[in-house]
Amino acid sequence: MATEIGEQPDALRRTFTDLLPLRGELRRLAGDRRDVLIVARGSSDNAAVYGRYLLEVHAHHGAALAAPSLATHYGVERDLSDTLVVSISQSGETTEIVAAQAWAATQGARTVAITNGADSALAAGADLALVTPAGPERAVPATKSYTSQLAAIAVIADALGPAASSLEPAMARVPDEVAALIERRAGVDAAVDALASSPATLVSGRGIVYGTALEVALKLEETCLEPVRGLSYADLRHGPIAIVGERSVCVLVAAVDGPMLPGMTELAAQLSSLGSRTVGIGGDAGFQAACDVVVPGPDLPEALAPLGLIVPAQLIVEALARRLGLDPDAPRGLSKITETDRNVTG
């Protein structure tokens, strides 16, 4: 896992180099279709949450996350002729995702696959495959395959969005920002200390970085074997904040800019007033001042911040697992290809 975290700058460079030239083909494939439906599971589902927000905010397309069971179990008939379906799977061999993509095509959708498996069933079945050249990923927790998925999603949003506000100039800065975060490891050890001593952890973010908060929570659960909840700060304030106290640590994820930053800063102060320790990943100076432990994030606009924000969290998770005497490369009960239902054939 540690090695593959370190390979992410090069994986991101290769992904942008390979996929940015496909923007014209993506625009032609989408045509005048107004809606985007995203199909994924696990870490890929957290990447899909990022895609949903980015496509709505930047590309101004209606976007939603699909429920694969509608295809694989209920056999729902619906008109998808106005829809671009984006299916995401690291291996490209998760049967449920492959089957859902095939179902979408029969309902009139045009299909795009995002996968690290060039020869996979998902890539072969799509109208257009965006193959992420992350290279083989041997550790079970997704790191470089996940950030490469985020890069592919950003390319789709850039292709479908207004040319006048292209994300490409900021994309060029992403690999170097990620490399700097890996080299510096600022705040990582202090965050590990805080999390190692806590019996209860919450993770929160909102908007474009909400998927990052969910991915941080998933990584802590699957790699460190601790129950962790990932919530938007809106949902956290609507009830779950009642469990926050002196025994809890709250990990807060924020971009350096954007409309969600003031709310995240207020949340950090509120959680501290309730006795919780706060670990802030990213944000600006005001957000960092409101947190007990500061883990700097990337100097990237909110639209691309998730490509960097997850990286210090990966470093924290890898180090925390080792602190707890666990193997971060092979978490208990997990494998690289996960089948939701082993008998699903489409």
mmCIF file of C-alpha atoms in Angstrom:
data_model
loop_
_atom_site.group_PDB
_atom_site.id
_atom_site.type_symbol
_atom_site.label_atom_id
_atom_site.label_comp_id
_atom_site.label_asym_id
_atom_site.label_seq_id
_atom_site.Cartn_x
_atom_site.Cartn_y
_atom_site.Cartn_z
ATOM 1 C CA MET A 1 0.000 0.000 0.000
ATOM 2 C CA ALA A 2 2.785 2.438 0.889
ATOM 3 C CA THR A 3 4.530 1.791 -2.421
ATOM 4 C CA GLU A 4 1.341 2.257 -4.413
ATOM 5 C CA ILE A 5 0.504 5.493 -2.610
ATOM 6 C CA GLY A 6 3.905 6.739 -3.783
ATOM 7 C CA GLU A 7 3.155 5.749 -7.386
ATOM 8 C CA GLN A 8 0.140 8.039 -7.630
ATOM 9 C CA PRO A 9 1.811 11.133 -9.140
ATOM 10 C CA ASP A 10 3.024 9.121 -12.130
ATOM 11 C CA ALA A 11 -0.288 7.266 -12.408
ATOM 12 C CA LEU A 12 -2.146 10.575 -12.502
ATOM 13 C CA ARG A 13 0.182 12.003 -15.144
ATOM 14 C CA ARG A 14 -0.351 8.952 -17.345
ATOM 15 C CA THR A 15 -4.104 9.063 -16.831
ATOM 16 C CA PHE A 16 -4.428 12.681 -17.872
ATOM 17 C CA THR A 17 -2.074 12.148 -20.823
ATOM 18 C CA ASP A 18 -4.098 9.187 -22.076
ATOM 19 C CA LEU A 19 -7.622 10.408 -21.384
ATOM 20 C CA LEU A 20 -7.647 14.153 -22.082
ATOM 21 C CA PRO A 21 -7.409 13.511 -25.863
ATOM 22 C CA LEU A 22 -10.674 11.532 -25.607
ATOM 23 C CA ARG A 23 -12.759 14.561 -24.619
ATOM 24 C CA GLY A 24 -13.988 15.089 -28.171
ATOM 25 C CA GLU A 25 -15.131 11.466 -28.384
ATOM 26 C CA LEU A 26 -16.871 11.818 -25.030
ATOM 27 C CA ARG A 27 -18.729 14.913 -26.252
ATOM 28 C CA ARG A 28 -19.824 13.136 -29.433
ATOM 29 C CA LEU A 29 -20.955 10.078 -27.505
ATOM 30 C CA ALA A 30 -22.974 12.133 -25.038
ATOM 31 C CA GLY A 31 -24.460 14.283 -27.784
ATOM 32 C CA ASP A 32 -27.431 16.186 -26.422
ATOM 33 C CA ARG A 33 -28.149 13.688 -23.658
ATOM 34 C CA ARG A 34 -28.967 15.616 -20.523
ATOM 35 C CA ASP A 35 -28.513 13.065 -17.758
ATOM 36 C CA VAL A 36 -25.635 10.980 -16.425
ATOM 37 C CA LEU A 37 -26.140 7.808 -14.385
ATOM 38 C CA ILE A 38 -23.115 6.383 -12.555
ATOM 39 C CA VAL A 39 -22.795 2.693 -11.635
ATOM 40 C CA ALA A 40 -20.225 1.571 -9.039
ATOM 41 C CA ARG A 41 -19.560 -0.218 -5.744
ATOM 42 C CA GLY A 42 -17.062 0.150 -2.889
ATOM 43 C CA SER A 43 -14.272 2.687 -3.387
ATOM 44 C CA SER A 44 -15.507 3.180 -6.930
ATOM 45 C CA ASP A 45 -18.861 4.233 -5.473
ATOM 46 C CA ASN A 46 -17.084 6.976 -3.514
ATOM 47 C CA ALA A 47 -15.465 8.103 -6.760
ATOM 48 C CA ALA A 48 -18.975 8.105 -8.237
ATOM 49 C CA VAL A 49 -20.174 10.476 -5.499
ATOM 50 C CA TYR A 50 -17.437 12.885 -6.591
ATOM 51 C CA GLY A 51 -18.608 12.456 -10.178
ATOM 52 C CA ARG A 52 -22.184 13.165 -9.294
ATOM 53 C CA TYR A 53 -21.322 16.499 -7.683
ATOM 54 C CA LEU A 54 -18.756 17.526 -10.291
ATOM 55 C CA LEU A 55 -21.049 16.784 -13.231
ATOM 56 C CA GLU A 56 -23.832 18.815 -11.628
ATOM 57 C CA VAL A 57 -21.681 21.737 -10.491
ATOM 58 C CA HIS A 58 -19.163 22.027 -13.336
ATOM 59 C CA ALA A 59 -20.793 20.388 -16.358
ATOM 60 C CA HIS A 60 -24.401 21.337 -15.481
ATOM 61 C CA HIS A 61 -25.725 17.859 -16.280
ATOM 62 C CA GLY A 62 -28.235 16.047 -14.153
ATOM 63 C CA ALA A 63 -26.329 13.238 -12.431
ATOM 64 C CA ALA A 64 -27.293 10.397 -10.119
ATOM 65 C CA LEU A 65 -25.927 7.171 -8.669
ATOM 66 C CA ALA A 66 -27.507 4.002 -10.014
ATOM 67 C CA ALA A 67 -28.848 1.153 -7.910
ATOM 68 C CA PRO A 68 -27.373 -1.883 -9.730
ATOM 69 C CA SER A 69 -30.010 -4.185 -8.259
ATOM 70 C CA LEU A 70 -32.612 -2.484 -10.453
ATOM 71 C CA ALA A 71 -30.880 -4.227 -13.342
ATOM 72 C CA THR A 72 -29.483 -7.385 -11.763
ATOM 73 C CA HIS A 73 -32.405 -8.385 -9.526
ATOM 74 C CA TYR A 74 -35.519 -6.437 -10.465
ATOM 75 C CA GLY A 75 -35.024 -6.283 -14.231
ATOM 76 C CA VAL A 76 -36.567 -2.819 -14.361
ATOM 77 C CA GLU A 77 -37.579 -1.482 -17.775
ATOM 78 C CA ARG A 78 -36.940 2.246 -18.179
ATOM 79 C CA ASP A 79 -36.119 4.718 -20.922
ATOM 80 C CA LEU A 80 -32.432 5.692 -20.787
ATOM 81 C CA SER A 81 -32.282 7.164 -24.281
ATOM 82 C CA ASP A 82 -31.498 10.576 -22.790
ATOM 83 C CA THR A 83 -28.795 9.189 -20.500
ATOM 84 C CA LEU A 84 -25.044 8.620 -20.527
ATOM 85 C CA VAL A 85 -24.214 5.755 -18.166
ATOM 86 C CA VAL A 86 -20.751 5.738 -16.597
ATOM 87 C CA SER A 87 -19.713 2.412 -15.036
ATOM 88 C CA ILE A 88 -16.723 2.350 -12.684
ATOM 89 C CA SER A 89 -14.799 -0.740 -11.606
ATOM 90 C CA GLN A 90 -11.111 -0.994 -10.820
ATOM 91 C CA SER A 91 -10.797 -4.518 -12.181
ATOM 92 C CA GLY A 92 -13.548 -4.206 -14.757
ATOM 93 C CA GLU A 93 -14.641 -7.719 -13.796
ATOM 94 C CA THR A 94 -17.173 -7.150 -11.025
ATOM 95 C CA THR A 95 -20.121 -9.086 -12.409
ATOM 96 C CA GLU A 96 -22.786 -6.790 -10.988
ATOM 97 C CA ILE A 97 -21.268 -3.691 -12.613
ATOM 98 C CA VAL A 98 -20.719 -5.441 -15.951
ATOM 99 C CA ALA A 99 -24.327 -6.665 -15.910
ATOM 100 C CA ALA A 100 -25.699 -3.228 -14.998
ATOM 101 C CA GLN A 101 -23.783 -1.632 -17.878
ATOM 102 C CA ALA A 102 -25.150 -4.215 -20.318
ATOM 103 C CA TRP A 103 -28.683 -3.603 -18.993
ATOM 104 C CA ALA A 104 -28.281 0.165 -19.462
ATOM 105 C CA ALA A 105 -27.349 -0.356 -23.101
ATOM 106 C CA THR A 106 -30.524 -2.375 -23.696
ATOM 107 C CA GLN A 107 -32.516 0.530 -22.232
ATOM 108 C CA GLY A 108 -31.092 2.978 -24.785
ATOM 109 C CA ALA A 109 -28.174 4.462 -22.843
ATOM 110 C CA ARG A 110 -24.762 5.207 -24.268
ATOM 111 C CA THR A 111 -22.101 3.724 -22.020
ATOM 112 C CA VAL A 112 -18.677 4.769 -20.756
ATOM 113 C CA ALA A 113 -16.509 2.470 -18.654
ATOM 114 C CA ILE A 114 -13.821 3.652 -16.239
ATOM 115 C CA THR A 115 -11.507 0.799 -15.351
ATOM 116 C CA ASN A 116 -7.906 -0.102 -14.699
ATOM 117 C CA GLY A 117 -8.464 -3.333 -16.641
ATOM 118 C CA ALA A 118 -7.796 -2.720 -20.327
ATOM 119 C CA ASP A 119 -8.850 -6.253 -21.302
ATOM 120 C CA SER A 120 -11.765 -6.455 -18.887
ATOM 121 C CA ALA A 121 -15.356 -7.343 -19.618
ATOM 122 C CA LEU A 122 -16.464 -3.852 -18.572
ATOM 123 C CA ALA A 123 -14.123 -2.174 -21.052
ATOM 124 C CA ALA A 124 -15.127 -4.545 -23.847
ATOM 125 C CA GLY A 125 -18.834 -3.932 -23.295
ATOM 126 C CA ALA A 126 -18.766 -0.130 -23.245
ATOM 127 C CA ASP A 127 -19.287 2.285 -26.117
ATOM 128 C CA LEU A 128 -16.136 4.022 -24.877
ATOM 129 C CA ALA A 129 -13.637 2.723 -22.329
ATOM 130 C CA LEU A 130 -11.560 5.155 -20.283
ATOM 131 C CA VAL A 131 -8.730 2.886 -19.228
ATOM 132 C CA THR A 132 -6.731 4.288 -16.326
ATOM 133 C CA PRO A 133 -3.027 3.395 -16.714
ATOM 134 C CA ALA A 134 -2.418 3.108 -12.979
ATOM 135 C CA GLY A 135 -0.533 -0.156 -13.393
ATOM 136 C CA PRO A 136 -1.058 -3.324 -11.330
ATOM 137 C CA GLU A 137 -2.405 -2.693 -7.845
ATOM 138 C CA ARG A 138 -1.399 -5.503 -5.482
ATOM 139 C CA ALA A 139 -2.528 -4.145 -2.129
ATOM 140 C CA VAL A 140 -6.211 -4.768 -1.512
ATOM 141 C CA PRO A 141 -7.070 -1.169 -0.437
ATOM 142 C CA ALA A 142 -7.469 0.949 -3.567
ATOM 143 C CA THR A 143 -5.072 3.878 -3.755
ATOM 144 C CA LYS A 144 -3.652 4.678 -7.193
ATOM 145 C CA SER A 145 -6.596 3.023 -8.963
ATOM 146 C CA TYR A 146 -8.967 5.238 -6.951
ATOM 147 C CA THR A 147 -7.200 8.523 -7.669
ATOM 148 C CA SER A 148 -6.930 7.548 -11.331
ATOM 149 C CA GLN A 149 -10.700 7.018 -11.356
ATOM 150 C CA LEU A 150 -11.143 10.528 -9.972
ATOM 151 C CA ALA A 151 -8.933 11.841 -12.772
ATOM 152 C CA ALA A 152 -11.039 10.020 -15.372
ATOM 153 C CA ILE A 153 -14.213 11.476 -13.874
ATOM 154 C CA ALA A 154 -12.701 14.957 -14.012
ATOM 155 C CA VAL A 155 -11.934 14.404 -17.717
ATOM 156 C CA ILE A 156 -15.574 13.464 -18.354
ATOM 157 C CA ALA A 157 -16.813 16.547 -16.514
ATOM 158 C CA ASP A 158 -14.371 18.720 -18.445
ATOM 159 C CA ALA A 159 -15.507 17.204 -21.739
ATOM 160 C CA LEU A 160 -19.180 17.842 -20.982
ATOM 161 C CA GLY A 161 -18.676 21.217 -19.308
ATOM 162 C CA PRO A 162 -18.255 24.702 -20.757
ATOM 163 C CA ALA A 163 -15.024 25.223 -22.702
ATOM 164 C CA ALA A 164 -14.588 28.662 -21.155
ATOM 165 C CA SER A 165 -14.071 27.136 -17.693
ATOM 166 C CA SER A 166 -11.960 24.125 -18.601
ATOM 167 C CA LEU A 167 -10.343 22.238 -15.733
ATOM 168 C CA GLU A 168 -7.294 21.357 -17.816
ATOM 169 C CA PRO A 169 -4.950 24.087 -16.475
ATOM 170 C CA ALA A 170 -5.578 22.943 -12.907
ATOM 171 C CA MET A 171 -5.298 19.288 -13.936
ATOM 172 C CA ALA A 172 -1.720 19.937 -14.991
ATOM 173 C CA ARG A 173 -0.879 20.807 -11.363
ATOM 174 C CA VAL A 174 -2.421 17.716 -9.772
ATOM 175 C CA PRO A 175 0.516 15.268 -10.029
ATOM 176 C CA ASP A 176 3.006 17.689 -8.506
ATOM 177 C CA GLU A 177 0.598 18.602 -5.697
ATOM 178 C CA VAL A 178 0.122 14.910 -4.887
ATOM 179 C CA ALA A 179 3.876 14.302 -4.991
ATOM 180 C CA ALA A 180 4.441 17.139 -2.516
ATOM 181 C CA LEU A 181 1.839 15.748 -0.104
ATOM 182 C CA ILE A 182 3.491 12.336 -0.178
ATOM 183 C CA GLU A 183 6.982 13.740 0.326
ATOM 184 C CA ARG A 184 6.083 16.050 3.198
ATOM 185 C CA ARG A 185 3.684 13.799 5.140
ATOM 186 C CA ALA A 186 2.801 16.899 7.155
ATOM 187 C CA GLY A 187 0.516 16.173 10.082
ATOM 188 C CA VAL A 188 0.282 12.451 9.325
ATOM 189 C CA ASP A 189 1.977 11.229 12.508
ATOM 190 C CA ALA A 190 -0.078 13.529 14.725
ATOM 191 C CA ALA A 191 -3.279 12.322 13.072
ATOM 192 C CA VAL A 192 -2.245 8.693 13.646
ATOM 193 C CA ASP A 193 -1.637 9.469 17.320
ATOM 194 C CA ALA A 194 -5.108 10.975 17.650
ATOM 195 C CA LEU A 195 -6.897 8.135 15.880
ATOM 196 C CA ALA A 196 -4.960 5.362 17.614
ATOM 197 C CA SER A 197 -6.118 6.585 21.018
ATOM 198 C CA SER A 198 -9.798 7.003 20.112
ATOM 199 C CA PRO A 199 -12.542 4.363 20.403
ATOM 200 C CA ALA A 200 -14.924 6.299 18.147
ATOM 201 C CA THR A 201 -14.314 8.049 14.829
ATOM 202 C CA LEU A 202 -16.510 10.124 12.543
ATOM 203 C CA VAL A 203 -15.524 11.524 9.160
ATOM 204 C CA SER A 204 -17.295 14.448 7.553
ATOM 205 C CA GLY A 205 -17.181 16.590 4.436
ATOM 206 C CA ARG A 206 -19.721 18.064 2.069
ATOM 207 C CA GLY A 207 -20.350 18.826 -1.588
ATOM 208 C CA ILE A 208 -17.605 17.999 -4.060
ATOM 209 C CA VAL A 209 -15.386 16.568 -1.300
ATOM 210 C CA TYR A 210 -18.163 14.479 0.286
ATOM 211 C CA GLY A 211 -17.031 11.404 -1.654
ATOM 212 C CA THR A 212 -13.571 11.898 -0.158
ATOM 213 C CA ALA A 213 -15.022 11.798 3.356
ATOM 214 C CA LEU A 214 -16.791 8.541 2.502
ATOM 215 C CA GLU A 215 -13.579 7.090 1.089
ATOM 216 C CA VAL A 216 -11.597 8.082 4.186
ATOM 217 C CA ALA A 217 -14.195 6.345 6.365
ATOM 218 C CA LEU A 218 -14.116 3.234 4.174
ATOM 219 C CA LYS A 219 -10.324 3.065 4.242
ATOM 220 C CA LEU A 220 -10.271 3.368 8.037
ATOM 221 C CA GLU A 221 -12.857 0.610 8.350
ATOM 222 C CA GLU A 222 -11.455 -1.905 5.891
ATOM 223 C CA THR A 223 -7.776 -1.367 6.673
ATOM 224 C CA CYS A 224 -7.789 -0.570 10.388
ATOM 225 C CA LEU A 225 -10.846 -2.696 11.307
ATOM 226 C CA GLU A 226 -12.516 0.100 13.225
ATOM 227 C CA PRO A 227 -16.201 1.063 12.844
ATOM 228 C CA VAL A 228 -16.248 4.522 11.287
ATOM 229 C CA ARG A 229 -19.121 6.634 10.004
ATOM 230 C CA GLY A 230 -18.748 8.909 7.004
ATOM 231 C CA LEU A 231 -21.335 11.702 6.925
ATOM 232 C CA SER A 232 -21.952 14.987 5.209
ATOM 233 C CA TYR A 233 -21.788 17.782 7.753
ATOM 234 C CA ALA A 234 -25.477 18.457 7.082
ATOM 235 C CA ASP A 235 -26.374 14.889 8.064
ATOM 236 C CA LEU A 236 -23.990 14.967 11.022
ATOM 237 C CA ARG A 237 -25.794 17.974 12.439
ATOM 238 C CA HIS A 238 -29.184 16.304 11.957
ATOM 239 C CA GLY A 239 -28.827 13.811 14.783
ATOM 240 C CA PRO A 240 -25.513 11.926 14.848
ATOM 241 C CA ILE A 241 -23.706 14.883 16.400
ATOM 242 C CA ALA A 242 -25.392 13.814 19.647
ATOM 243 C CA ILE A 243 -22.842 10.987 20.049
ATOM 244 C CA VAL A 244 -19.854 13.312 19.719
ATOM 245 C CA GLY A 245 -17.902 13.789 22.928
ATOM 246 C CA GLU A 246 -14.544 13.577 24.632
ATOM 247 C CA ARG A 247 -13.994 9.958 23.571
ATOM 248 C CA SER A 248 -14.422 10.675 19.863
ATOM 249 C CA VAL A 249 -12.193 11.946 17.079
ATOM 250 C CA CYS A 250 -13.751 13.676 14.082
ATOM 251 C CA VAL A 251 -11.860 13.772 10.799
ATOM 252 C CA LEU A 252 -12.965 16.730 8.691
ATOM 253 C CA VAL A 253 -12.141 17.035 5.000
ATOM 254 C CA ALA A 254 -12.284 20.384 3.194
ATOM 255 C CA ALA A 255 -11.029 22.029 0.031
ATOM 256 C CA VAL A 256 -8.980 25.200 0.182
ATOM 257 C CA ASP A 257 -11.903 27.138 -1.344
ATOM 258 C CA GLY A 258 -15.535 26.752 -2.319
ATOM 259 C CA PRO A 259 -18.948 27.376 -0.735
ATOM 260 C CA MET A 260 -18.674 24.494 1.767
ATOM 261 C CA LEU A 261 -15.541 25.779 3.484
ATOM 262 C CA PRO A 262 -17.233 28.232 5.921
ATOM 263 C CA GLY A 263 -19.617 25.517 7.108
ATOM 264 C CA MET A 264 -16.792 23.046 7.639
ATOM 265 C CA THR A 265 -14.900 25.655 9.664
ATOM 266 C CA GLU A 266 -17.968 26.262 11.843
ATOM 267 C CA LEU A 267 -18.392 22.504 12.281
ATOM 268 C CA ALA A 268 -14.788 22.127 13.465
ATOM 269 C CA ALA A 269 -15.373 24.744 16.150
ATOM 270 C CA GLN A 270 -18.674 23.166 17.186
ATOM 271 C CA LEU A 271 -17.163 19.690 17.518
ATOM 272 C CA SER A 272 -14.309 21.059 19.605
ATOM 273 C CA SER A 273 -16.812 22.752 21.901
ATOM 274 C CA LEU A 274 -18.412 19.329 22.442
ATOM 275 C CA GLY A 275 -15.079 17.891 23.576
ATOM 276 C CA SER A 276 -14.149 15.968 20.439
ATOM 277 C CA ARG A 277 -10.653 16.122 18.998
ATOM 278 C CA THR A 278 -10.704 17.228 15.379
ATOM 279 C CA VAL A 279 -8.321 16.196 12.624
ATOM 280 C CA GLY A 280 -8.617 18.588 9.690
ATOM 281 C CA ILE A 281 -7.447 17.468 6.255
ATOM 282 C CA GLY A 282 -7.080 20.341 3.793
ATOM 283 C CA GLY A 283 -8.938 23.609 4.140
ATOM 284 C CA ASP A 284 -7.633 27.153 4.472
ATOM 285 C CA ALA A 285 -5.942 28.904 7.393
ATOM 286 C CA GLY A 286 -9.243 29.572 9.167
ATOM 287 C CA PHE A 287 -10.334 25.935 8.933
ATOM 288 C CA GLN A 288 -6.956 24.715 10.117
ATOM 289 C CA ALA A 289 -7.015 27.108 13.084
ATOM 290 C CA ALA A 290 -10.325 25.571 14.174
ATOM 291 C CA CYS A 291 -8.931 21.996 14.140
ATOM 292 C CA ASP A 292 -6.794 20.318 16.812
ATOM 293 C CA VAL A 293 -4.629 18.391 14.343
ATOM 294 C CA VAL A 294 -3.819 19.884 10.943
ATOM 295 C CA VAL A 295 -3.035 17.755 7.882
ATOM 296 C CA PRO A 296 -2.428 20.073 4.914
ATOM 297 C CA GLY A 297 -4.162 19.289 1.652
ATOM 298 C CA PRO A 298 -3.429 20.202 -1.961
ATOM 299 C CA ASP A 299 -3.394 23.704 -3.385
ATOM 300 C CA LEU A 300 -6.088 22.825 -5.903
ATOM 301 C CA PRO A 301 -9.504 24.346 -6.623
ATOM 302 C CA GLU A 302 -12.487 22.598 -5.059
ATOM 303 C CA ALA A 303 -13.378 20.903 -8.365
ATOM 304 C CA LEU A 304 -10.118 18.924 -8.316
ATOM 305 C CA ALA A 305 -9.316 18.943 -4.594
ATOM 306 C CA PRO A 306 -10.498 15.321 -4.064
ATOM 307 C CA LEU A 307 -7.637 14.070 -6.259
ATOM 308 C CA GLY A 308 -5.214 15.346 -3.624
ATOM 309 C CA LEU A 309 -7.236 15.342 -0.393
ATOM 310 C CA ILE A 310 -7.448 11.557 -0.244
ATOM 311 C CA VAL A 311 -3.653 11.157 -0.371
ATOM 312 C CA PRO A 312 -2.740 12.296 3.177
ATOM 313 C CA ALA A 313 -5.675 10.213 4.391
ATOM 314 C CA GLN A 314 -4.176 7.160 2.672
ATOM 315 C CA LEU A 315 -0.879 7.854 4.409
ATOM 316 C CA ILE A 316 -2.676 8.112 7.755
ATOM 317 C CA VAL A 317 -4.563 4.857 7.207
ATOM 318 C CA GLU A 318 -1.455 2.907 6.174
ATOM 319 C CA ALA A 319 0.505 4.143 9.188
ATOM 320 C CA LEU A 320 -2.396 3.637 11.593
ATOM 321 C CA ALA A 321 -2.868 0.027 10.472
ATOM 322 C CA ARG A 322 0.775 -0.702 11.211
ATOM 323 C CA ARG A 323 0.506 1.090 14.569
ATOM 324 C CA LEU A 324 -2.380 -1.253 15.413
ATOM 325 C CA GLY A 325 -0.406 -4.333 14.379
ATOM 326 C CA LEU A 326 -2.436 -4.927 11.212
ATOM 327 C CA ASP A 327 -1.373 -5.627 7.632
ATOM 328 C CA PRO A 328 -2.609 -2.708 5.500
ATOM 329 C CA ASP A 329 -1.937 -4.616 2.285
ATOM 330 C CA ALA A 330 -4.339 -7.470 2.981
ATOM 331 C CA PRO A 331 -7.240 -6.510 5.254
ATOM 332 C CA ARG A 332 -9.187 -9.364 6.756
ATOM 333 C CA GLY A 333 -11.866 -10.893 4.535
ATOM 334 C CA LEU A 334 -11.253 -8.720 1.467
ATOM 335 C CA SER A 335 -10.009 -9.307 -2.070
ATOM 336 C CA LYS A 336 -9.414 -7.119 -5.123
ATOM 337 C CA ILE A 337 -12.588 -8.270 -6.905
ATOM 338 C CA THR A 338 -15.694 -8.181 -4.722
ATOM 339 C CA GLU A 339 -18.962 -9.813 -5.786
ATOM 340 C CA THR A 340 -22.073 -8.371 -4.139
ATOM 341 C CA ASP A 341 -24.027 -11.501 -5.101
ATOM 342 C CA ARG A 342 -22.071 -14.449 -6.400
ATOM 343 C CA ASN A 343 -24.988 -15.780 -8.427
ATOM 344 C CA VAL A 344 -25.612 -12.626 -10.462
ATOM 345 C CA THR A 345 -25.082 -13.265 -14.153
ATOM 346 C CA GLY A 346 -27.075 -10.386 -15.614
#
